[in-house]
Amino acid sequence: MRRFWNSFKRAGLPAHIGIVIILIYLIAAVFAPWLAPYGESEVVDPVPWASPSESGTLLGLDQLGRDLYTRVLYGARNTIALALGITCLAFFMGMVAGFFAATVGRWVDHLLSRCVDIIMAFPTLFFALIALSIFGTSIPVMVFVIATLDATRVYRISRALAMDINVMEYVEVARLRGEGLWWIMRREILPNTLTPLLAEFGLRFCFVFLFISSLSFLGIGIQPPAADWGAMVRENGVAITYGIFTPLVPAAAIAVLTIAVNLVVDWFLRKTAGLREEY
Amino acid sequence: MAILITKRLLMMLLTMFAVSLILFLLLEIDVDTIAIKVLGQFSTEEQRYLWLERNGYYEPVYKRYIIWLGNFITGDFGTSTIYKIPVAEVLWPRLWNTTILAFWVFVFLVPVSLVLGILSGMREGSKLDRTISVVSILTTSVPEFASTVFFSGLFVFSLQWLPGTSSMFEGFDWKQLVLPVLVLLVYDFGYVTRMTRASMAEVMTTHYVRTAVLKGLPYKRVILKHALRNALIAPFTVLMLQINWLLSGVIVVEFFYAYKGFGALLLEAALRQDIYMIEACTMVAVFVVVMTQVFSDIAYTLLNPRIRFS
Amino acid sequence: MSERLLTVKNLQIEGFADDAWKPIVNGIDLHLDRGEVLGLIGESGAGKSTIGIATMGYTRPGCRIVGGSIDFDGVPILTQTAEQIREVRGVKISYVAQSAAASFNPAHKLIEQYTETPVQHGVLKYQQAAQNARMIYARLELPDPDKIGNRYPHQVSGGQLQRAMVAMAMSCEPDMIIFDEPTTALDVTTQIEVLAAIKDVVKQFNTAAIYITHDLAVVVQLADRIMVLRYGDLVEESDTRSMLESPKEEYTRKLLAVRTFAKNPEPETKEEHSLIEVSDLHAAYGGGIKVLDDINLSIERCRTVAVVGESGSGKSTLARAMTGLLPPMQGSIKYQGEELPRSFKNRTKDQLRQIQMIYQMPDVALNPRQKLRETIGRPLGFYFQMDGAEREQRVKELLEMIELPTNYIDRYTPELSGGQKQRVCIARALAAKPVVIICDEVTSALDQLVAEEILKLLDRLQKELNMTYLFITHDLATVKAIADEIVVMLKGRIVEHGPKEEVLVPPHHEYTELLLSSVPEMHPDWLDDVLASRSAVSA
């Protein structure tokens, strides 16, 4: 742990900026109800796109006259929480399947890998659009669909990582000792794949987070009146061509968070194995 | 080599088959829903029954699947419920528009990302490398729908150089193409650049590049003759696989700029439950993706001398 | 009086590791005359390769030259511009690397890579260079010298590729060649061909050379003068013959004495059953390529059986078949008279416990995320249900047995040196209280002095614990040191099998003879003698 801290101290400015930004976002997400001056969908003043000076608020109002600052805070809460939940679920599914495929091998590996190939043959947004149009737009459906999509990527990378470890002689030693599959996965493979998987977690979180936002942007993600940055860009997007900068705020909020996570992940990758090719 | 191609093509057919089966099961198994989607909410029970009867929906499932698949292979995708004309008549022009968009993205993506990646990987850790790395991280981090807003604010409102929509109602206009291409390009080049950089940096540390340096060859020749040839194998396959990614990306961009393309079509079809259109769009998209995977596998083999000559 | 070619003064080089610059080479002085061959010898970390390559004005990424001067034929290498150094490289100094397979560009033909240097430097036209290439390929006895240049590197065998690398280094007839462990990755019978080739061209063209290696027996064949290095410092320097006859330093004496360890042979004990009885064993990998062909072998209790062979002989496959990692196609393995299931998956816990294995690369044989407590303790818990203080105590006992401090119990394996790691592997095997230990090239990845310590440790443990060893190795010196019985393998078959005294004393099987005669010996005329006697036989 101390070694980790030491290497973090030397990580360089970009990574430090990244960490600070991520912390700010997390605080905003957790304490949104206390930090926000208004309710999540409370109409402050029914003037669309009132500027900060007109409405007396920090960032002005949105198209329905709700406080933008409040919406941004709640947006952080909704989207980040959902993205974290989905990423965790995807990692659980993908890692178990990936490790299993790599350690058992043979037909299990073939079967799982072919299934994943088939899902991956769909462009991601196509897959989500079709699934959501069939099963309807709701949070559980969205969680399941995105987690499945994401789990295929996690499967690929954890399988590849586990394959690398699986051919190591210390795993062979464990097998020859008579250890069971679960033990080998948990004690030999997991600890040695943890660092790259942690970096991958950051990347996947970004992907999920952007994916949710994209869906909301297209109108099929988090449904109004709940606040979501993607949806806020959609609702206010046209205004930009008239010189109203309201949509810039949620767009920037998204961009800054993903940049921050990427900066940290980049440092992490450089520290460990270098940027990996796509599996 | 022939065996490899056959194997890949077989694999591809199998994938297509599996995808078609999944699509069919998801979208066509519940006939009552189909009737509602096709005839609308306010159709009567009887009308639906008659329609289903006439279109063979009461046949056994496997038979329906075979007929459905047969129609698909021959290019008969059914009739769109939104446009009330055959799906194919809408689909192909839309696909063409998206191809134009994708073509221009690639025209810029390939040189920009390869050159930047190579420059950056050539001298790992140099100032240039760090700058390019940070820029590519920044650009890949900003999603398309966010950059649409930024670019619109800049080029449409502030500078007033470009139009804010790309619907091309009055015929083809290159000005309307600039923003969609730019948005996709900015989002994607960073990723390919980073992949190229990683590949180049790896090659630069190999023993054969060291050999070339110790042979006293000019630096230019070391890079061009010894490093590039091997460093470009990986980015090439990455580039091919960008088509998969691009197909997702166009949905957002086409939606925002009202560009009449394939992605916007699927979005519309999904939102308005046009099932035949969804099926057709998906099959076409999956076909394109699987095809590029086959190409990229074959290209990888062709580019790699160790595999080619063994 | 010969002419001075290279003068290195007070060369200091640092390397970047763990976020700090640390010295690798501490002020080395070195000189070389025209046509002279200098041997640089030392164990890993001695800085010998770093020095060698620095004479070309080059350092590995992560290294830097911080002081000293290098004068090559009047050219001050370290103060030259990149462009000026380029004029020297390839033309006046060239380099032969350890791994030719990695050092040739996989994308270009051999002849293209050969001709590139003279053509790019404007020394020769392409046609002339290509013709020279064919001549030198022929001189180095490469097969089909007129056409071999049209092949890609991966289409040529390891020994041939290494000779092609030597040929490439000669392409501009340089004044000096750096040979950086050029034969280390090769089998002994291939090594001798490459050594002969190097010796031949160096003499023929009167080229000066720096020959870098960890193997003293190899370097004495070629070098006129030897420098012994350790941790970046010079230990001793003298001409080859006087170094062999009267080494001044203790460290040099140790290096010279390496490979002289020999255990006392175990008396043969005849029991009713052999401990392990392998009969009619055939095995193949997935592709159907047969790697073991009709193996019959019996191993008696408390003996050490060494299986020796070159790469591709099937010796490691034999170990894998016996452990059940690669279930054989046919044949049987009996253990104490009972037939073992072919796959380890069907063997009982007790059967698995009794046959333990130690590997070549201790780095990958130990989980880097475990402390020694768990690495050594797990077999105790797994086989004997030991836990708590009892287990802790036993782990400490095992650490003492392998001569490591007991406070190492809290260390992670990456914190240990190579030799210490191999000791931990031994302790892990011992924890299972095995009857048989299969040692697969256990000393090949270690420095010679460390390797010898490991052999001594294994010998001592065998006596104390009455264990039986199956020793898989390519190194005949190891065999001589530790074996009671020797099995010689070639292409999946056993070509000779018997007690050590019988196998090592003539008459030999033809292949055993070749193998034995190819092991370099510690006197400078060995290579010439062997080559002379071989050509006498073939003539």
mmCIF file of N, CA and C in Angstrom, chain A residues 146-185:
data_model
loop_
_atom_site.group_PDB
_atom_site.id
_atom_site.type_symbol
_atom_site.label_atom_id
_atom_site.label_comp_id
_atom_site.label_asym_id
_atom_site.label_seq_id
_atom_site.Cartn_x
_atom_site.Cartn_y
_atom_site.Cartn_z
ATOM 1 N N ILE A 146 -26.791 -3.274 -20.759
ATOM 2 C CA ILE A 146 -25.434 -2.703 -20.799
ATOM 3 C C ILE A 146 -24.440 -3.629 -20.092
ATOM 4 N N ALA A 147 -24.884 -4.233 -18.989
ATOM 5 C CA ALA A 147 -23.975 -5.131 -18.274
ATOM 6 C C ALA A 147 -23.586 -6.314 -19.162
ATOM 7 N N THR A 148 -24.554 -6.839 -19.911
ATOM 8 C CA THR A 148 -24.239 -7.956 -20.811
ATOM 9 C C THR A 148 -23.220 -7.525 -21.857
ATOM 10 N N LEU A 149 -23.505 -6.384 -22.484
ATOM 11 C CA LEU A 149 -22.598 -5.870 -23.510
ATOM 12 C C LEU A 149 -21.192 -5.689 -22.948
ATOM 13 N N ASP A 150 -21.140 -5.105 -21.786
ATOM 14 C CA ASP A 150 -19.867 -4.788 -21.191
ATOM 15 C C ASP A 150 -19.149 -6.052 -20.721
ATOM 16 N N ALA A 151 -19.945 -7.004 -20.233
ATOM 17 C CA ALA A 151 -19.355 -8.245 -19.735
ATOM 18 C C ALA A 151 -18.605 -8.973 -20.842
ATOM 19 N N THR A 152 -19.054 -8.833 -22.096
ATOM 20 C CA THR A 152 -18.341 -9.513 -23.185
ATOM 21 C C THR A 152 -16.928 -8.975 -23.295
ATOM 22 N N ARG A 153 -16.788 -7.654 -23.143
ATOM 23 C CA ARG A 153 -15.439 -7.068 -23.205
ATOM 24 C C ARG A 153 -14.610 -7.509 -22.011
ATOM 25 N N VAL A 154 -15.246 -7.509 -20.849
ATOM 26 C CA VAL A 154 -14.522 -7.939 -19.651
ATOM 27 C C VAL A 154 -14.122 -9.410 -19.797
ATOM 28 N N TYR A 155 -15.027 -10.181 -20.368
ATOM 29 C CA TYR A 155 -14.734 -11.599 -20.592
ATOM 30 C C TYR A 155 -13.469 -11.743 -21.430
ATOM 31 N N ARG A 156 -13.434 -11.009 -22.536
ATOM 32 C CA ARG A 156 -12.279 -11.117 -23.430
ATOM 33 C C ARG A 156 -10.981 -10.826 -22.697
ATOM 34 N N ILE A 157 -10.977 -9.700 -21.994
ATOM 35 C CA ILE A 157 -9.697 -9.299 -21.394
ATOM 36 C C ILE A 157 -9.347 -10.201 -20.226
ATOM 37 N N SER A 158 -10.327 -10.588 -19.410
ATOM 38 C CA SER A 158 -9.955 -11.414 -18.261
ATOM 39 C C SER A 158 -9.578 -12.818 -18.727
ATOM 40 N N ARG A 159 -10.198 -13.270 -19.803
ATOM 41 C CA ARG A 159 -9.794 -14.567 -20.341
ATOM 42 C C ARG A 159 -8.344 -14.498 -20.833
ATOM 43 N N ALA A 160 -8.034 -13.442 -21.577
ATOM 44 C CA ALA A 160 -6.674 -13.319 -22.107
ATOM 45 C C ALA A 160 -5.654 -13.221 -20.976
ATOM 46 N N LEU A 161 -5.983 -12.417 -19.970
ATOM 47 C CA LEU A 161 -5.062 -12.281 -18.835
ATOM 48 C C LEU A 161 -4.906 -13.607 -18.104
ATOM 49 N N ALA A 162 -6.031 -14.271 -17.887
ATOM 50 C CA ALA A 162 -5.987 -15.545 -17.169
ATOM 51 C C ALA A 162 -5.228 -16.598 -17.975
ATOM 52 N N MET A 163 -5.359 -16.540 -19.299
ATOM 53 C CA MET A 163 -4.601 -17.469 -20.147
ATOM 54 C C MET A 163 -3.100 -17.295 -19.926
ATOM 55 N N ASP A 164 -2.682 -16.025 -19.875
ATOM 56 C CA ASP A 164 -1.267 -15.740 -19.640
ATOM 57 C C ASP A 164 -0.804 -16.339 -18.321
ATOM 58 N N ILE A 165 -1.631 -16.178 -17.297
ATOM 59 C CA ILE A 165 -1.247 -16.680 -15.977
ATOM 60 C C ILE A 165 -1.364 -18.203 -15.943
ATOM 61 N N ASN A 166 -2.361 -18.706 -16.639
ATOM 62 C CA ASN A 166 -2.656 -20.134 -16.573
ATOM 63 C C ASN A 166 -1.498 -21.001 -17.064
ATOM 64 N N VAL A 167 -0.667 -20.460 -17.966
ATOM 65 C CA VAL A 167 0.446 -21.263 -18.463
ATOM 66 C C VAL A 167 1.676 -21.138 -17.555
ATOM 67 N N MET A 168 1.572 -20.295 -16.538
ATOM 68 C CA MET A 168 2.698 -20.154 -15.611
ATOM 69 C C MET A 168 2.868 -21.442 -14.825
ATOM 70 N N GLU A 169 4.113 -21.695 -14.495
ATOM 71 C CA GLU A 169 4.365 -22.972 -13.839
ATOM 72 C C GLU A 169 3.792 -23.028 -12.428
ATOM 73 N N TYR A 170 3.630 -21.865 -11.788
ATOM 74 C CA TYR A 170 3.069 -21.952 -10.438
ATOM 75 C C TYR A 170 1.613 -22.413 -10.452
ATOM 76 N N VAL A 171 0.928 -22.158 -11.549
ATOM 77 C CA VAL A 171 -0.433 -22.689 -11.664
ATOM 78 C C VAL A 171 -0.373 -24.197 -11.901
ATOM 79 N N GLU A 172 0.609 -24.593 -12.708
ATOM 80 C CA GLU A 172 0.804 -26.024 -12.948
ATOM 81 C C GLU A 172 1.110 -26.734 -11.629
ATOM 82 N N VAL A 173 1.943 -26.090 -10.813
ATOM 83 C CA VAL A 173 2.273 -26.671 -9.507
ATOM 84 C C VAL A 173 0.996 -26.874 -8.693
ATOM 85 N N ALA A 174 0.134 -25.867 -8.698
ATOM 86 C CA ALA A 174 -1.111 -25.960 -7.935
ATOM 87 C C ALA A 174 -1.992 -27.086 -8.470
ATOM 88 N N ARG A 175 -2.058 -27.206 -9.783
ATOM 89 C CA ARG A 175 -2.847 -28.293 -10.366
ATOM 90 C C ARG A 175 -2.298 -29.655 -9.954
ATOM 91 N N LEU A 176 -0.967 -29.759 -10.082
ATOM 92 C CA LEU A 176 -0.338 -31.046 -9.752
ATOM 93 C C LEU A 176 -0.486 -31.357 -8.264
ATOM 94 N N ARG A 177 -0.644 -30.321 -7.460
ATOM 95 C CA ARG A 177 -0.843 -30.556 -6.049
ATOM 96 C C ARG A 177 -2.233 -31.149 -5.822
ATOM 97 N N GLY A 178 -3.130 -30.918 -6.779
ATOM 98 C CA GLY A 178 -4.476 -31.445 -6.659
ATOM 99 C C GLY A 178 -5.489 -30.392 -6.270
ATOM 100 N N GLU A 179 -5.093 -29.101 -6.376
ATOM 101 C CA GLU A 179 -6.006 -28.030 -5.999
ATOM 102 C C GLU A 179 -7.223 -27.987 -6.927
ATOM 103 N N GLY A 180 -8.337 -27.527 -6.389
ATOM 104 C CA GLY A 180 -9.556 -27.433 -7.181
ATOM 105 C C GLY A 180 -9.556 -26.190 -8.052
ATOM 106 N N LEU A 181 -10.508 -26.176 -8.969
ATOM 107 C CA LEU A 181 -10.607 -25.100 -9.950
ATOM 108 C C LEU A 181 -10.844 -23.745 -9.289
ATOM 109 N N TRP A 182 -11.754 -23.737 -8.334
ATOM 110 C CA TRP A 182 -12.119 -22.485 -7.666
ATOM 111 C C TRP A 182 -10.922 -21.897 -6.941
ATOM 112 N N TRP A 183 -10.162 -22.757 -6.268
ATOM 113 C CA TRP A 183 -8.975 -22.300 -5.554
ATOM 114 C C TRP A 183 -7.978 -21.684 -6.517
ATOM 115 N N ILE A 184 -7.778 -22.368 -7.653
ATOM 116 C CA ILE A 184 -6.799 -21.870 -8.629
ATOM 117 C C ILE A 184 -7.235 -20.507 -9.168
ATOM 118 N N MET A 185 -8.511 -20.383 -9.470
ATOM 119 C CA MET A 185 -9.010 -19.115 -9.981
ATOM 120 C C MET A 185 -8.848 -18.005 -8.949
#
